[in-house]
Amino acid sequence: MTADSPARRPADPAVRDLFEEMRRWPIFDPHSHIDPRRPAARNLDEVLGYHYYTELAHSSGMPAEAVAPELAPRARSENLARHLAAIDNTVQHSWLIEIARTFHAFPHDRIGPETVGGLYDAALRDGEAAGAAWDEQVWERSNLEAVFLTNEFDDPLEGWDVDRYVPCLRTDDLVLKLHEPRTVERLKAATGVDVGDGAGLREAVVKLFERFVARGARACAISLPPDFEPRRATPRRAVTPVRRAIRGLDLRPDEHAEIRATVFWMLAECCAEFRLPFDLMIGPIRNVYPAGVAGGRDLFDRRVSLYGYRELFNHFAGVTFPVSTLSPDAGAELVAYSWIFPNVLPMGHWWYSNVPAFIAADLAARLQAVPKVKLLGYYSDAYKLEFILPKFDMYRRILAETLAEQGIVGQRWSPDRALEVAKLILVDNPRRVFPHRAR
Amino acid sequence: MTADSPARRPADPAVRDLFEEMRRWPIFDPHSHIDPRRPAARNLDEVLGYHYYTELAHSSGMPAEAVAPELAPRARSENLARHLAAIDNTVQHSWLIEIARTFHAFPHDRIGPETVGGLYDAALRDGEAAGAAWDEQVWERSNLEAVFLTNEFDDPLEGWDVDRYVPCLRTDDLVLKLHEPRTVERLKAATGVDVGDGAGLREAVVKLFERFVARGARACAISLPPDFEPRRATPRRAVTPVRRAIRGLDLRPDEHAEIRATVFWMLAECCAEFRLPFDLMIGPIRNVYPAGVAGGRDLFDRRVSLYGYRELFNHFAGVTFPVSTLSPDAGAELVAYSWIFPNVLPMGHWWYSNVPAFIAADLAARLQAVPKVKLLGYYSDAYKLEFILPKFDMYRRILAETLAEQGIVGQRWSPDRALEVAKLILVDNPRRVFPHRAR
Amino acid sequence: MTADSPARRPADPAVRDLFEEMRRWPIFDPHSHIDPRRPAARNLDEVLGYHYYTELAHSSGMPAEAVAPELAPRARSENLARHLAAIDNTVQHSWLIEIARTFHAFPHDRIGPETVGGLYDAALRDGEAAGAAWDEQVWERSNLEAVFLTNEFDDPLEGWDVDRYVPCLRTDDLVLKLHEPRTVERLKAATGVDVGDGAGLREAVVKLFERFVARGARACAISLPPDFEPRRATPRRAVTPVRRAIRGLDLRPDEHAEIRATVFWMLAECCAEFRLPFDLMIGPIRNVYPAGVAGGRDLFDRRVSLYGYRELFNHFAGVTFPVSTLSPDAGAELVAYSWIFPNVLPMGHWWYSNVPAFIAADLAARLQAVPKVKLLGYYSDAYKLEFILPKFDMYRRILAETLAEQGIVGQRWSPDRALEVAKLILVDNPRRVFPHRAR
């Protein structure tokens, strides 16, 4: 069963038919930040606390303190609601309204100081039983099939149904923060390996993969800054830097680079060995705006190219690399690399590129130039379950429009042929590319 | 009262309604090169002399000498008219036809050798009184409210109504040409400060800001090459280079860079102190094609990123930075930076990006991802008053189309809600972001 | 007479009318890889062997060996047909279906294992007479006027009608591979000059131009990697590197760069002297994916700018440079450079940019901002004659849509005025820019 949101059905009948059919399919969401122990929001603050709202409100004038963690949830929601009018043109705001209307019977099309109280009450789920029931209701109403998580390498991976909430090994810390003492400590604790040098590091990383795969992990993932260029590791050269990093000693910039390259390559080798797809999320630079709200401080440098990844793609021909690029203008290059490299797959529309104008441009080109069996349509990147439906609906609307215009009108495809492509992109390809490995 | 140009009303009724309503609003133009003492054109040569026509005609085969300054105005117009057929597909040509039809009752839809004479006669305004009356007529007919100027730092700022023609301190010469003796001379003459070192320079710059603000200036502006990266000034390191520059001595490249950084940072400090927005116009490289016509020699290198401006945006949290980027493919990055940094506002569509295809793409993304209160819709960049109306009409048509498609059809907004956004973008935001400071 | 492909006529009547009229005009194709001695395909393998199909099929999972050269043509076709379903969403697949339907009366809209046999039979042209008759038939049915070739510098240029199949001097090897012994040997053999140093090289290159022009060549062409930046040659500095290259001695990277710059500049000088346009095809990096199928191994680095070509464009004001850029996101910069430099002309939509979504975006901007007399609409880049018609039809559809929307609806142009622009772009400009020089 899918949600009913009559206000946002596409106006064009051909588009609407495609959209309605797509909404009957289950949602397979190959990347999110959902907490599987508390997947749906317990109150409105957990919805409004999504960094899109706090950062856009802050960008339009709200002080960061208005949503400080020490405030009561209701106060934070009220503070934020006073600034929602300033951002009610954005697509992010439209997700919010769809959540309010779909899940909480909110009757208005904007949320303001005078309506936030009622909505807060309607969205409140107090106590564990009410929370669990709500998780189930949102899951059903959104027609979810699988939601991938973002698990730190030392996540115990216990306490939830891994067929619904699929583990995914996130490896940023290992590659980018090995020199921080906390990382090595966590690694030792998680694996029981007394990591002291490169060999110990490898042993520990293999243990991580074993544990994740045994617990049903179906992908490894990492986000990488725009100046990172993977290169074949030269273990001998890395011996000393890796040992120094593990011991928390000071490192020169070239040693940092050597460590990153070495650990990253090691991860790729494990992906090959354990037959896990390796999601590459290319582009972010962390903390570009340090005074921003939590989650709203990262940006990018648009001067980035997949050319820097050629050695990786060539060397690991057996590893599937679902690739997301952050800078919207980098999307066209990803089309070309996905068209040539069998193991490069364009995946979703990420963060600053997750805007209808950019999605539409990227999607049109992917549909025209990348084999349909390689297209991984969309992922929610959501922190709370409620966001999956409106985000996927946004994508499904654009997909319906694109297929109607390009396929049905442009190429004289039948609606069934258009839906065949849509089904691959939304459901069949993700299922095939991220298969069950364990058990 | 607005101009009547029935030929260019949008065909779609919903779009037309939005457009017609927008045309009832006054035009607030936050960046132009208008000469406030001779704002409207005294003859057709001052219209056809706009660099867009001379450079496009030259690009299509007209020798630069055909529009040499030593020729008589009528001869220049006749020469140019012989080449207009070659560029009558361009959007720039469409502005010209709209001027001819709106302001001079020109009945044709192209201007050629056989019609240019009559148009020249119709556009001629001989004598001071006729000129002044014409300025008034164009102002009224275009329904202008405020037109920002581009004033050199030593502009006396006397002789016009600064509520209509708003002073704006243009600072390219100070940052990029401090080493040229002429710049320091002009600075001394304009401020009475005997500039001899960094301290004297600062004193003089403060004097400039005082004078500009006292005379009603509402912005500081600068255009910067793509490789410029602002950084926090290190006054001690700059002491010697700045002194050497002021004395006209030879400078090493690193000294040039130090001076640019120092002066630029000083200007930003003054913007903070005097509470002036600092317009950043990022991208142009001057004189890339030296054999071109006047105004038609500059281009850019598309490898540019706002990442280089992070230190500036962070440090001057209290300064508003309306940003324009020159390279059309840099527009998507500006959306992301405006979405995160409260003090970064996307402003207009500049020069090589001021083309409907680029405007439409940028505008759609801005409307979807940047808070509406931060959008500074458009500026004319015009040298003569007549151009403001057709340029704003071009933008208003695209805005109407975008709002109709995205807002009314896509989001089920009412026309009033769409107009609310348009009003902010076109009128209310510019008024608020560029407030009166003086008197 | 033009081909009949009723299934792909545009649905919108205004667009269809423009399209139908354009299809009555002859096709002038200023860049292809046609073999003038065997222009049309002798069997289906020569169609399916086009690198677009082998590389897309390989990208979607087909092993490169499935289309190995040692296989029988029919076996290769059958192997490939098993993978066509995976790519039947692509625009490249649509060309294939149009070829099958237009030239071989194929009744289906997809080609698969069960239909490939019949199609293979239908497309087979055994023996020289049948082949020659087929060449003629495809030429007539496609309504071709001129097809430019890509001729290696030592091509004998004998054995075909150079008014139909126009020679074009391709110079990649001279610039990028002078250090390979084979190149110098070929050069000596082709010119009879005992090339031993820079002077000898120049003598030989002039001989090449003389021979090509005498045989009807109408362009010189080269493809250049993204990091190449032409600069004025400094013959003295190049003396030793050039001599060392000619003798096959080892070269330092800076010597390689010196040689490339020197030879490239020499070619530009010859283009000036012989009044040949110099086609610049900017962007590819060869062999980025070495394990790919033949023709499917090259990619690019999107960080490229025409700013690197400023010295060339300025110095050779008398040489026409038709420019193609490979990276789709570089298209907007080309618009600006074509708008300013009289000798820079945007040419076609190349390879990874030859995708409707990218073509439409580039074309809209070119039509809005580049003088219409400078637009070189399209070229096929084809290896077999059959591809010219469907590729040009794809472009003509997009051109019709763009002119209808921008010109007829947006600017209230009459259909005749829109067709006037189309005629220039498709036929008149290419004829004028690439004129007959010889005889």
Coordinates of C-alpha atoms in Angstrom, one line a residue, chain B residues 45-199:
Chain B
D45 CA 25.2 55.0 -32.1
E46 CA 25.0 55.0 -28.3
V47 CA 22.7 52.0 -28.5
L48 CA 24.5 50.1 -31.3
G49 CA 27.8 51.0 -29.6
Y50 CA 27.0 48.6 -26.8
H51 CA 29.9 46.1 -26.8
Y52 CA 27.5 43.2 -27.4
Y53 CA 26.7 44.4 -30.9
T54 CA 30.1 45.5 -31.9
E55 CA 31.8 42.4 -30.6
L56 CA 29.2 40.0 -32.1
A57 CA 29.4 41.9 -35.4
H58 CA 33.1 41.8 -35.3
S59 CA 33.0 38.1 -34.4
S60 CA 30.9 37.5 -37.5
G61 CA 33.3 39.3 -39.8
M62 CA 33.1 43.1 -39.3
P63 CA 36.5 44.7 -39.0
A64 CA 37.1 46.5 -35.7
E65 CA 37.8 49.7 -37.7
A66 CA 34.2 49.9 -38.9
V67 CA 33.2 51.1 -35.5
A68 CA 36.4 53.1 -34.7
P69 CA 35.8 56.1 -32.3
E70 CA 37.0 58.6 -34.8
L71 CA 34.1 57.9 -37.2
A72 CA 31.0 60.0 -37.1
P73 CA 28.2 58.4 -35.0
R74 CA 25.9 58.0 -38.0
A75 CA 28.6 56.3 -40.0
R76 CA 29.4 53.9 -37.2
S77 CA 25.7 53.0 -37.0
E78 CA 25.5 52.4 -40.8
N79 CA 28.6 50.3 -40.7
L80 CA 27.2 48.2 -37.9
A81 CA 23.8 47.8 -39.5
R82 CA 25.4 46.1 -42.4
H83 CA 26.4 43.3 -40.1
L84 CA 23.3 42.9 -37.9
A85 CA 21.8 40.3 -40.2
A86 CA 24.6 38.0 -39.2
I87 CA 23.6 38.1 -35.5
D88 CA 19.9 38.4 -35.8
N89 CA 19.5 35.0 -34.1
T90 CA 21.0 36.2 -30.9
V91 CA 19.2 37.2 -27.7
Q92 CA 21.2 40.4 -27.7
H93 CA 19.7 41.3 -31.1
S94 CA 16.3 40.8 -29.6
W95 CA 17.0 43.5 -27.0
L96 CA 17.9 45.8 -29.8
I97 CA 14.7 45.2 -31.7
E98 CA 12.7 45.7 -28.5
I99 CA 14.4 49.0 -27.9
A100 CA 13.7 50.1 -31.5
R101 CA 10.0 49.1 -31.3
T102 CA 9.3 50.2 -27.8
F103 CA 11.1 53.5 -27.7
H104 CA 11.3 54.6 -31.4
A105 CA 8.2 53.1 -33.0
F106 CA 10.3 51.0 -35.3
P107 CA 7.9 48.9 -37.3
H108 CA 10.3 46.1 -38.5
D109 CA 11.7 43.1 -36.8
R110 CA 15.2 43.4 -38.2
I111 CA 17.5 46.4 -38.7
G112 CA 19.5 46.6 -41.9
P113 CA 21.2 49.1 -44.2
E114 CA 17.9 50.2 -45.7
T115 CA 16.2 50.9 -42.4
V116 CA 19.0 52.1 -40.2
G117 CA 18.8 55.7 -41.5
G118 CA 15.2 56.2 -40.4
L119 CA 15.8 54.7 -37.1
Y120 CA 18.8 56.9 -36.6
D121 CA 16.7 59.9 -37.2
A122 CA 14.0 58.7 -34.9
A123 CA 16.4 58.1 -32.0
L124 CA 18.3 61.4 -32.3
R125 CA 18.0 63.7 -29.3
D126 CA 19.9 66.9 -30.0
G127 CA 20.7 69.4 -27.3
E128 CA 20.6 69.3 -23.5
A129 CA 16.9 69.9 -23.0
A130 CA 15.9 67.2 -25.5
G131 CA 18.3 64.8 -23.8
A132 CA 17.0 65.4 -20.3
A133 CA 13.4 65.0 -21.4
W134 CA 14.3 61.8 -23.1
D135 CA 16.0 60.5 -20.0
E136 CA 12.8 61.2 -18.1
Q137 CA 10.7 59.5 -20.7
V138 CA 12.7 56.3 -20.8
W139 CA 12.8 56.2 -17.0
E140 CA 9.0 56.5 -16.8
R141 CA 8.3 54.2 -19.7
S142 CA 10.6 51.6 -18.2
N143 CA 9.0 52.1 -14.7
L144 CA 12.4 52.3 -13.0
E145 CA 12.8 52.7 -9.3
A146 CA 16.5 52.6 -8.8
V147 CA 19.5 52.1 -11.0
F148 CA 22.9 51.3 -9.4
L149 CA 26.0 52.8 -11.0
T150 CA 29.6 51.6 -11.3
N151 CA 31.6 54.5 -9.8
E152 CA 35.4 54.6 -9.9
F153 CA 36.8 55.4 -6.5
D154 CA 37.6 59.0 -7.5
D155 CA 34.3 59.7 -9.0
P156 CA 33.1 63.1 -7.5
L157 CA 29.6 61.7 -7.1
E158 CA 28.0 65.0 -7.8
G159 CA 25.4 66.2 -10.2
W160 CA 22.6 63.7 -10.1
D161 CA 19.8 62.3 -7.9
V162 CA 21.4 59.5 -5.9
D163 CA 18.0 58.0 -5.0
R164 CA 17.5 57.2 -8.6
Y165 CA 21.1 56.6 -9.7
V166 CA 22.6 54.9 -6.7
P167 CA 26.4 55.2 -6.3
C168 CA 28.4 51.9 -6.0
L169 CA 32.1 51.9 -5.2
R170 CA 33.9 49.9 -7.8
T171 CA 37.3 48.8 -6.5
D172 CA 39.0 46.8 -9.3
D173 CA 41.8 49.4 -9.7
L174 CA 42.7 49.5 -6.0
V175 CA 43.1 45.7 -5.8
L176 CA 44.5 44.9 -9.2
K177 CA 46.3 48.1 -10.2
L178 CA 47.8 49.6 -7.0
H179 CA 51.2 49.2 -8.5
E180 CA 50.3 51.6 -11.4
P181 CA 51.4 55.1 -10.5
R182 CA 48.2 56.5 -11.9
T183 CA 46.2 54.6 -9.3
V184 CA 48.1 56.1 -6.3
E185 CA 47.9 59.6 -7.8
R186 CA 44.2 59.3 -8.2
L187 CA 43.8 58.0 -4.7
K188 CA 45.8 60.9 -3.2
A189 CA 43.8 63.4 -5.2
A190 CA 40.5 61.8 -4.2
T191 CA 41.2 61.6 -0.5
G192 CA 43.8 64.3 0.3
V193 CA 45.8 61.6 2.1
D194 CA 49.5 61.5 1.3
V195 CA 49.5 57.7 0.8
G196 CA 53.0 56.4 1.4
D197 CA 52.5 53.0 3.1
G198 CA 49.9 50.5 4.3
A199 CA 48.6 52.8 7.1

